[in-house]
XYZ file of C-alpha atoms in Angstrom:
172
model
C 51.629 -58.993 -91.059
C 52.243 -60.666 -87.832
C 54.366 -57.863 -86.739
C 51.648 -55.489 -87.596
C 49.214 -57.590 -85.695
C 51.639 -57.718 -82.859
C 52.031 -53.913 -83.012
C 48.225 -53.508 -83.162
C 47.912 -55.884 -80.272
C 50.520 -53.966 -78.244
C 48.914 -50.729 -79.278
C 45.487 -52.119 -78.395
C 46.773 -53.325 -75.003
C 48.315 -49.929 -74.380
C 45.066 -48.287 -75.377
C 43.192 -50.806 -73.234
C 45.529 -50.113 -70.307
C 45.159 -46.423 -70.970
C 41.369 -46.795 -71.015
C 41.549 -48.866 -67.809
C 43.625 -46.125 -66.216
C 41.168 -43.537 -67.479
C 38.301 -45.606 -66.054
C 40.141 -45.899 -62.709
C 40.852 -42.214 -62.850
C 37.175 -41.538 -63.648
C 36.116 -43.881 -60.834
C 38.456 -42.021 -58.466
C 37.072 -38.716 -59.668
C 33.537 -40.096 -59.315
C 34.393 -41.237 -55.805
C 35.762 -37.764 -55.011
C 32.684 -36.215 -56.570
C 30.447 -38.495 -54.463
C 32.414 -37.547 -51.350
C 32.073 -33.874 -52.264
C 28.385 -34.500 -52.992
C 27.987 -36.132 -49.547
C 29.853 -33.257 -47.933
C 27.752 -30.787 -49.929
C 24.551 -32.571 -48.792
C 25.764 -32.480 -45.189
C 26.617 -28.823 -45.598
C 23.204 -28.224 -47.235
C 21.396 -29.879 -44.304
C 23.516 -27.924 -41.836
C 22.700 -24.703 -43.689
C 19.014 -25.699 -43.845
C 19.118 -26.443 -40.096
C 20.725 -23.031 -39.486
C 18.042 -21.412 -41.653
C 15.344 -23.184 -39.604
C 17.064 -22.118 -36.358
C 17.287 -18.569 -37.682
C 13.598 -18.605 -38.651
C 12.750 -19.945 -35.177
C 14.904 -17.241 -33.595
C 13.157 -14.619 -35.734
C 9.732 -15.940 -34.601
C 10.925 -16.051 -31.001
C 12.305 -12.525 -31.382
C 8.963 -11.328 -32.760
C 7.102 -13.032 -29.888
C 9.508 -11.568 -27.348
C 9.207 -8.159 -28.987
C 5.409 -8.437 -28.738
C 5.647 -9.562 -25.100
C 8.078 -6.718 -24.410
C 5.616 -4.248 -25.940
C 2.846 -5.626 -23.687
C 5.189 -5.467 -20.672
C 6.061 -1.848 -21.514
C 2.359 -0.975 -21.819
C 1.672 -2.720 -18.499
C 4.629 -0.910 -16.949
C 3.302 2.443 -18.158
C -0.139 1.556 -16.762
C 1.448 0.416 -13.501
C 3.409 3.663 -13.252
C 0.204 5.644 -13.828
C -1.610 3.550 -11.213
C 1.320 3.982 -8.807
C 1.283 7.704 -9.412
C -2.475 7.856 -8.712
C -2.104 5.608 -5.660
C 0.838 7.630 -4.385
C -1.144 10.839 -4.861
C -4.069 9.343 -2.919
C -1.635 8.065 -0.275
C -0.140 11.544 0.108
C -3.636 13.055 0.334
C -4.638 10.508 2.992
C -1.347 11.040 4.826
C -2.004 14.786 4.787
C -5.530 14.218 6.122
C -4.113 11.946 8.841
C -1.590 14.625 9.814
C -4.378 17.237 9.916
C -6.553 14.867 11.977
C -3.626 14.184 14.337
C -3.087 17.930 14.744
C -6.812 18.424 15.361
C -6.740 15.564 17.867
C -3.743 17.151 19.593
C -5.544 20.511 19.643
C -8.672 18.814 20.983
C -6.615 17.085 23.689
C -5.181 20.462 24.698
C -8.664 21.995 24.687
C -9.904 19.039 26.739
C -7.056 19.480 29.220
C -7.790 23.208 29.398
C -11.500 22.446 29.824
C -10.735 19.907 32.549
C -8.581 22.489 34.351
C -11.297 25.127 33.921
C -13.894 22.616 35.111
C -11.766 21.731 38.147
C -11.295 25.422 38.950
C -15.030 26.076 38.526
C -15.829 22.990 40.595
C -13.514 24.272 43.349
C -15.187 27.705 43.160
C -18.644 26.104 43.288
C -17.591 23.936 46.239
C -16.278 27.053 47.970
C -19.501 28.925 47.160
C -21.571 25.949 48.344
C -19.632 25.871 51.631
C -20.036 29.628 52.007
C -23.771 29.360 51.210
C -24.143 26.469 53.654
C -22.432 28.596 56.309
C -24.712 31.520 55.466
C -27.685 29.163 55.579
C -26.622 27.952 59.013
C -26.234 31.559 60.135
C -29.661 32.398 58.740
C -31.159 29.351 60.422
C -29.542 30.432 63.671
C -30.820 33.967 63.181
C -34.309 32.660 62.392
C -34.150 30.468 65.460
C -33.066 33.449 67.482
C -35.831 35.513 65.932
C -38.360 32.773 66.715
C -37.120 32.630 70.285
C -37.397 36.390 70.463
C -40.850 36.226 68.894
C -41.839 33.582 71.393
C -40.427 35.732 74.165
C -42.161 38.757 72.728
C -45.325 36.796 72.417
C -44.978 35.499 75.950
C -44.164 38.992 77.124
C -47.113 40.402 75.209
C -49.294 37.718 76.603
C -48.098 38.441 80.133
C -48.472 42.154 79.559
C -51.899 41.678 78.121
C -52.909 39.508 81.052
C -51.576 42.064 83.468
C -53.462 44.801 81.710
C -56.590 42.734 81.769
C -56.163 42.054 85.470
C -55.549 45.683 86.080
C -58.580 46.576 84.066
C -60.600 44.099 85.950
C -59.300 45.463 89.137
C -59.929 48.922 88.040
C -63.396 48.004 86.998
C -64.158 46.470 90.273
């Protein structure tokens, strides 16, 4: 019986050692599982962080897309405004060129008019000088006529006096 007990005891110790080894093995497995769980949690948080970053990037992309749409609309409006402004600029530039041509033409007309005026002024001066000379001649002629009239008058007066004297003489 003792041997049986001894065999049971040895068997029990072996089973106990086996159970201890199983427990150690389970503890090791549990430790590995906990490590894997920790790694899985870390990986989960990293994935969650990447999901959050992705969601943020999606929101940012949507905002940028919206801003880009507004920028495109503004660009189209700016191009239309530029086109209108450029058209007005070209119209104004054309008007300026026309005005410059008209100014040039007017300057030429003014120069021509000044030359014509100078020529007319020279002709008038010449005519004035000629008329002044004619006037002087006429004055001289009138003076000569007056002298002649005075002489004629004096002569007539003398003749008349002589005739009167003669008549008086004759009457006497």
